[in-house]
Amino acid sequence: VLPAFSDEVSYEAELCVVIGRICKDVPAERADEVIFGYTCGNDLTARDAQRTDNQWARAKGFDGSAPLGPWIETELDPDNLAIRGWLDGELKQDGNTSQMIWDVRELVAYASQAFTLLPGDVIMTGTPAGVGTIGAGQRFEVEIEGIGRLANTAR
């Protein structure tokens, strides 16, 4: 459901990391030990609120802002996976995890320095080029190689 406070919500196809055990200050080389698995995410963002608010809680944390799925894949190497996003059937995002600024293990290490990660916590890793806006009635699909496809219709 699109938030009533925003006129500019964007889609973002992302690989999501699901944490499997309590951890703190995890070195990157041990991050695989605390990762349960991976899933697809659509990191919906209210861009107008993101620009005007002093912090991003409202822009990225509104109800329904982070659909995940279709399931958690536990046997996956995240280093070289295609990530694609379609808006109403038109390919808008086409990237690869090998292009990420920070790889999955570095992200887990970085996040775990700031706070304790708990089982079930999800880290959204970032999105390829091609982010755009979505309106009511439009459908966005996220596909990640080795995981599957997540589809959401905005309303």
PDB file of C-alpha atoms in Angstrom:
ATOM      1  CA  VAL A   1       0.000   0.000   0.000  1.00  0.00           C
ATOM      2  CA  LEU A   2       1.474   3.328  -1.040  1.00  0.00           C
ATOM      3  CA  PRO A   3       1.704   5.828   1.821  1.00  0.00           C
ATOM      4  CA  ALA A   4      -0.744   8.735   1.771  1.00  0.00           C
ATOM      5  CA  PHE A   5       2.036  11.158   2.770  1.00  0.00           C
ATOM      6  CA  SER A   6       4.041  10.580  -0.424  1.00  0.00           C
ATOM      7  CA  ASP A   7       3.593  11.379  -4.102  1.00  0.00           C
ATOM      8  CA  GLU A   8       6.916   9.835  -5.166  1.00  0.00           C
ATOM      9  CA  VAL A   9       7.497   6.200  -4.190  1.00  0.00           C
ATOM     10  CA  SER A  10      10.290   4.342  -5.937  1.00  0.00           C
ATOM     11  CA  TYR A  11      11.050   0.656  -6.387  1.00  0.00           C
ATOM     12  CA  GLU A  12      14.446  -0.944  -5.755  1.00  0.00           C
ATOM     13  CA  ALA A  13      15.271  -4.582  -6.584  1.00  0.00           C
ATOM     14  CA  GLU A  14      17.625  -5.886  -3.881  1.00  0.00           C
ATOM     15  CA  LEU A  15      19.305  -9.021  -2.603  1.00  0.00           C
ATOM     16  CA  CYS A  16      18.419  -9.454   1.071  1.00  0.00           C
ATOM     17  CA  VAL A  17      20.552 -11.229   3.658  1.00  0.00           C
ATOM     18  CA  VAL A  18      18.721 -13.092   6.436  1.00  0.00           C
ATOM     19  CA  ILE A  19      20.685 -13.471   9.663  1.00  0.00           C
ATOM     20  CA  GLY A  20      20.629 -16.906  11.275  1.00  0.00           C
ATOM     21  CA  ARG A  21      22.218 -16.413  14.678  1.00  0.00           C
ATOM     22  CA  ILE A  22      22.875 -13.710  17.245  1.00  0.00           C
ATOM     23  CA  CYS A  23      26.104 -11.935  16.415  1.00  0.00           C
ATOM     24  CA  LYS A  24      28.106  -8.806  17.155  1.00  0.00           C
ATOM     25  CA  ASP A  25      31.366  -7.502  15.650  1.00  0.00           C
ATOM     26  CA  VAL A  26      31.533 -10.243  13.029  1.00  0.00           C
ATOM     27  CA  PRO A  27      34.670 -10.085  10.858  1.00  0.00           C
ATOM     28  CA  ALA A  28      33.867 -10.225   7.128  1.00  0.00           C
ATOM     29  CA  GLU A  29      35.736 -13.501   6.748  1.00  0.00           C
ATOM     30  CA  ARG A  30      33.339 -15.134   9.272  1.00  0.00           C
ATOM     31  CA  ALA A  31      30.092 -13.572   8.044  1.00  0.00           C
ATOM     32  CA  ASP A  32      28.962 -16.761   6.284  1.00  0.00           C
ATOM     33  CA  GLU A  33      28.765 -18.400   9.732  1.00  0.00           C
ATOM     34  CA  VAL A  34      25.928 -16.066  10.808  1.00  0.00           C
ATOM     35  CA  ILE A  35      23.974 -15.886   7.532  1.00  0.00           C
ATOM     36  CA  PHE A  36      20.900 -18.114   7.365  1.00  0.00           C
ATOM     37  CA  GLY A  37      20.118 -17.361   3.723  1.00  0.00           C
ATOM     38  CA  TYR A  38      19.022 -14.920   1.049  1.00  0.00           C
ATOM     39  CA  THR A  39      15.783 -13.648  -0.446  1.00  0.00           C
ATOM     40  CA  CYS A  40      14.463 -11.013  -2.866  1.00  0.00           C
ATOM     41  CA  GLY A  41      13.414  -7.591  -1.636  1.00  0.00           C
ATOM     42  CA  ASN A  42      11.633  -4.562  -3.039  1.00  0.00           C
ATOM     43  CA  ASP A  43      12.967  -1.609  -1.048  1.00  0.00           C
ATOM     44  CA  LEU A  44      10.123   0.832  -1.663  1.00  0.00           C
ATOM     45  CA  THR A  45      11.153   4.377  -0.752  1.00  0.00           C
ATOM     46  CA  ALA A  46       9.125   7.579  -0.401  1.00  0.00           C
ATOM     47  CA  ARG A  47      11.665   9.832  -2.134  1.00  0.00           C
ATOM     48  CA  ASP A  48       9.910  13.107  -1.318  1.00  0.00           C
ATOM     49  CA  ALA A  49       9.948  12.244   2.412  1.00  0.00           C
ATOM     50  CA  GLN A  50      13.546  11.061   2.110  1.00  0.00           C
ATOM     51  CA  ARG A  51      14.549  14.499   0.789  1.00  0.00           C
ATOM     52  CA  THR A  52      12.652  16.540   3.372  1.00  0.00           C
ATOM     53  CA  ASP A  53      12.938  14.535   6.609  1.00  0.00           C
ATOM     54  CA  ASN A  54      16.043  14.783   8.757  1.00  0.00           C
ATOM     55  CA  GLN A  55      16.257  10.979   8.865  1.00  0.00           C
ATOM     56  CA  TRP A  56      14.873   8.172   6.668  1.00  0.00           C
ATOM     57  CA  ALA A  57      12.611   6.191   9.026  1.00  0.00           C
ATOM     58  CA  ARG A  58       9.406   7.416   7.395  1.00  0.00           C
ATOM     59  CA  ALA A  59      10.750   7.245   3.835  1.00  0.00           C
ATOM     60  CA  LYS A  60      11.970   3.666   4.102  1.00  0.00           C
ATOM     61  CA  GLY A  61       9.922   2.305   7.014  1.00  0.00           C
ATOM     62  CA  PHE A  62       6.273   2.932   6.137  1.00  0.00           C
ATOM     63  CA  ASP A  63       3.882  -0.021   6.368  1.00  0.00           C
ATOM     64  CA  GLY A  64       4.494  -2.378   3.441  1.00  0.00           C
ATOM     65  CA  SER A  65       7.727  -0.645   2.411  1.00  0.00           C
ATOM     66  CA  ALA A  66       9.882  -3.766   2.195  1.00  0.00           C
ATOM     67  CA  PRO A  67       8.163  -6.775   0.628  1.00  0.00           C
ATOM     68  CA  LEU A  68      10.365  -9.890   0.817  1.00  0.00           C
ATOM     69  CA  GLY A  69      10.213 -13.334  -0.754  1.00  0.00           C
ATOM     70  CA  PRO A  70       9.283 -15.648  -2.317  1.00  0.00           C
ATOM     71  CA  TRP A  71      11.316 -17.754   0.166  1.00  0.00           C
ATOM     72  CA  ILE A  72      14.729 -17.918   1.824  1.00  0.00           C
ATOM     73  CA  GLU A  73      17.415 -19.713  -0.160  1.00  0.00           C
ATOM     74  CA  THR A  74      19.971 -21.223   2.222  1.00  0.00           C
ATOM     75  CA  GLU A  75      22.389 -22.729  -0.314  1.00  0.00           C
ATOM     76  CA  LEU A  76      23.602 -19.778  -2.379  1.00  0.00           C
ATOM     77  CA  ASP A  77      26.847 -17.987  -3.161  1.00  0.00           C
ATOM     78  CA  PRO A  78      25.928 -14.269  -3.258  1.00  0.00           C
ATOM     79  CA  ASP A  79      29.032 -13.060  -5.116  1.00  0.00           C
ATOM     80  CA  ASN A  80      27.865 -13.219  -8.747  1.00  0.00           C
ATOM     81  CA  LEU A  81      24.065 -13.208  -9.058  1.00  0.00           C
ATOM     82  CA  ALA A  82      21.917 -11.439 -11.626  1.00  0.00           C
ATOM     83  CA  ILE A  83      19.441  -8.953 -10.107  1.00  0.00           C
ATOM     84  CA  ARG A  84      16.626  -7.712 -12.318  1.00  0.00           C
ATOM     85  CA  GLY A  85      13.547  -5.551 -11.809  1.00  0.00           C
ATOM     86  CA  TRP A  86      10.530  -5.151 -14.091  1.00  0.00           C
ATOM     87  CA  LEU A  87       7.841  -2.486 -13.899  1.00  0.00           C
ATOM     88  CA  ASP A  88       4.657  -3.642 -15.623  1.00  0.00           C
ATOM     89  CA  GLY A  89       6.681  -6.191 -17.584  1.00  0.00           C
ATOM     90  CA  GLU A  90       9.345  -3.734 -18.784  1.00  0.00           C
ATOM     91  CA  LEU A  91      12.915  -4.446 -17.649  1.00  0.00           C
ATOM     92  CA  LYS A  92      14.059  -1.427 -15.619  1.00  0.00           C
ATOM     93  CA  GLN A  93      16.942  -2.799 -13.524  1.00  0.00           C
ATOM     94  CA  ASP A  94      19.567  -5.266 -14.713  1.00  0.00           C
ATOM     95  CA  GLY A  95      22.632  -5.713 -12.533  1.00  0.00           C
ATOM     96  CA  ASN A  96      24.783  -8.233 -10.736  1.00  0.00           C
ATOM     97  CA  THR A  97      25.899  -8.659  -7.135  1.00  0.00           C
ATOM     98  CA  SER A  98      29.490  -8.556  -8.404  1.00  0.00           C
ATOM     99  CA  GLN A  99      28.884  -4.838  -9.074  1.00  0.00           C
ATOM    100  CA  MET A 100      27.952  -4.008  -5.478  1.00  0.00           C
ATOM    101  CA  ILE A 101      30.085  -1.352  -3.762  1.00  0.00           C
ATOM    102  CA  TRP A 102      30.192  -3.499  -0.599  1.00  0.00           C
ATOM    103  CA  ASP A 103      29.822  -7.260  -0.829  1.00  0.00           C
ATOM    104  CA  VAL A 104      27.474  -9.216   1.418  1.00  0.00           C
ATOM    105  CA  ARG A 105      30.136 -10.213   3.929  1.00  0.00           C
ATOM    106  CA  GLU A 106      31.400  -6.639   4.284  1.00  0.00           C
ATOM    107  CA  LEU A 107      27.830  -5.421   4.875  1.00  0.00           C
ATOM    108  CA  VAL A 108      27.222  -7.999   7.605  1.00  0.00           C
ATOM    109  CA  ALA A 109      30.517  -7.078   9.270  1.00  0.00           C
ATOM    110  CA  TYR A 110      29.747  -3.349   9.079  1.00  0.00           C
ATOM    111  CA  ALA A 111      26.189  -3.683  10.423  1.00  0.00           C
ATOM    112  CA  SER A 112      27.320  -5.952  13.250  1.00  0.00           C
ATOM    113  CA  GLN A 113      29.784  -3.290  14.434  1.00  0.00           C
ATOM    114  CA  ALA A 114      26.896  -0.909  15.104  1.00  0.00           C
ATOM    115  CA  PHE A 115      24.384  -3.285  16.676  1.00  0.00           C
ATOM    116  CA  THR A 116      23.759  -6.873  17.623  1.00  0.00           C
ATOM    117  CA  LEU A 117      22.166  -8.802  14.761  1.00  0.00           C
ATOM    118  CA  LEU A 118      19.423 -11.261  15.694  1.00  0.00           C
ATOM    119  CA  PRO A 119      18.048 -14.344  13.929  1.00  0.00           C
ATOM    120  CA  GLY A 120      15.559 -13.192  11.319  1.00  0.00           C
ATOM    121  CA  ASP A 121      17.076  -9.732  10.898  1.00  0.00           C
ATOM    122  CA  VAL A 122      17.240  -8.737   7.232  1.00  0.00           C
ATOM    123  CA  ILE A 123      19.908  -6.591   5.586  1.00  0.00           C
ATOM    124  CA  MET A 124      18.921  -5.068   2.251  1.00  0.00           C
ATOM    125  CA  THR A 125      22.112  -4.793   0.223  1.00  0.00           C
ATOM    126  CA  GLY A 126      21.527  -2.082  -2.366  1.00  0.00           C
ATOM    127  CA  THR A 127      20.069  -1.819  -5.832  1.00  0.00           C
ATOM    128  CA  PRO A 128      21.275  -1.711  -9.444  1.00  0.00           C
ATOM    129  CA  ALA A 129      20.830   1.339 -11.662  1.00  0.00           C
ATOM    130  CA  GLY A 130      17.371   1.968 -13.062  1.00  0.00           C
ATOM    131  CA  VAL A 131      15.371   2.936  -9.988  1.00  0.00           C
ATOM    132  CA  GLY A 132      12.131   4.707 -10.865  1.00  0.00           C
ATOM    133  CA  THR A 133       8.732   5.535  -9.417  1.00  0.00           C
ATOM    134  CA  ILE A 134       5.747   3.246  -9.006  1.00  0.00           C
ATOM    135  CA  GLY A 135       2.093   4.268  -8.861  1.00  0.00           C
ATOM    136  CA  ALA A 136      -1.170   2.656  -7.819  1.00  0.00           C
ATOM    137  CA  GLY A 137      -2.022  -0.318 -10.008  1.00  0.00           C
ATOM    138  CA  GLN A 138       1.527  -0.855 -11.237  1.00  0.00           C
ATOM    139  CA  ARG A 139       3.326  -4.148 -10.690  1.00  0.00           C
ATOM    140  CA  PHE A 140       7.025  -4.450  -9.836  1.00  0.00           C
ATOM    141  CA  GLU A 141       8.856  -7.758 -10.029  1.00  0.00           C
ATOM    142  CA  VAL A 142      12.260  -8.527  -8.504  1.00  0.00           C
ATOM    143  CA  GLU A 143      14.180 -11.527  -9.799  1.00  0.00           C
ATOM    144  CA  ILE A 144      17.447 -12.757  -8.322  1.00  0.00           C
ATOM    145  CA  GLU A 145      19.349 -15.607  -9.886  1.00  0.00           C
ATOM    146  CA  GLY A 146      19.238 -18.701  -7.702  1.00  0.00           C
ATOM    147  CA  ILE A 147      16.336 -17.414  -5.582  1.00  0.00           C
ATOM    148  CA  GLY A 148      13.326 -16.675  -7.746  1.00  0.00           C
ATOM    149  CA  ARG A 149      10.888 -13.842  -8.333  1.00  0.00           C
ATOM    150  CA  LEU A 150       8.955 -11.532  -6.003  1.00  0.00           C
ATOM    151  CA  ALA A 151       6.012  -9.619  -7.501  1.00  0.00           C
ATOM    152  CA  ASN A 152       4.026  -6.790  -5.885  1.00  0.00           C
ATOM    153  CA  THR A 153       1.189  -4.624  -7.187  1.00  0.00           C
ATOM    154  CA  ALA A 154       1.043  -1.155  -5.646  1.00  0.00           C
ATOM    155  CA  ARG A 155      -2.280   0.132  -4.413  1.00  0.00           C
TER     156      ARG A 155
END
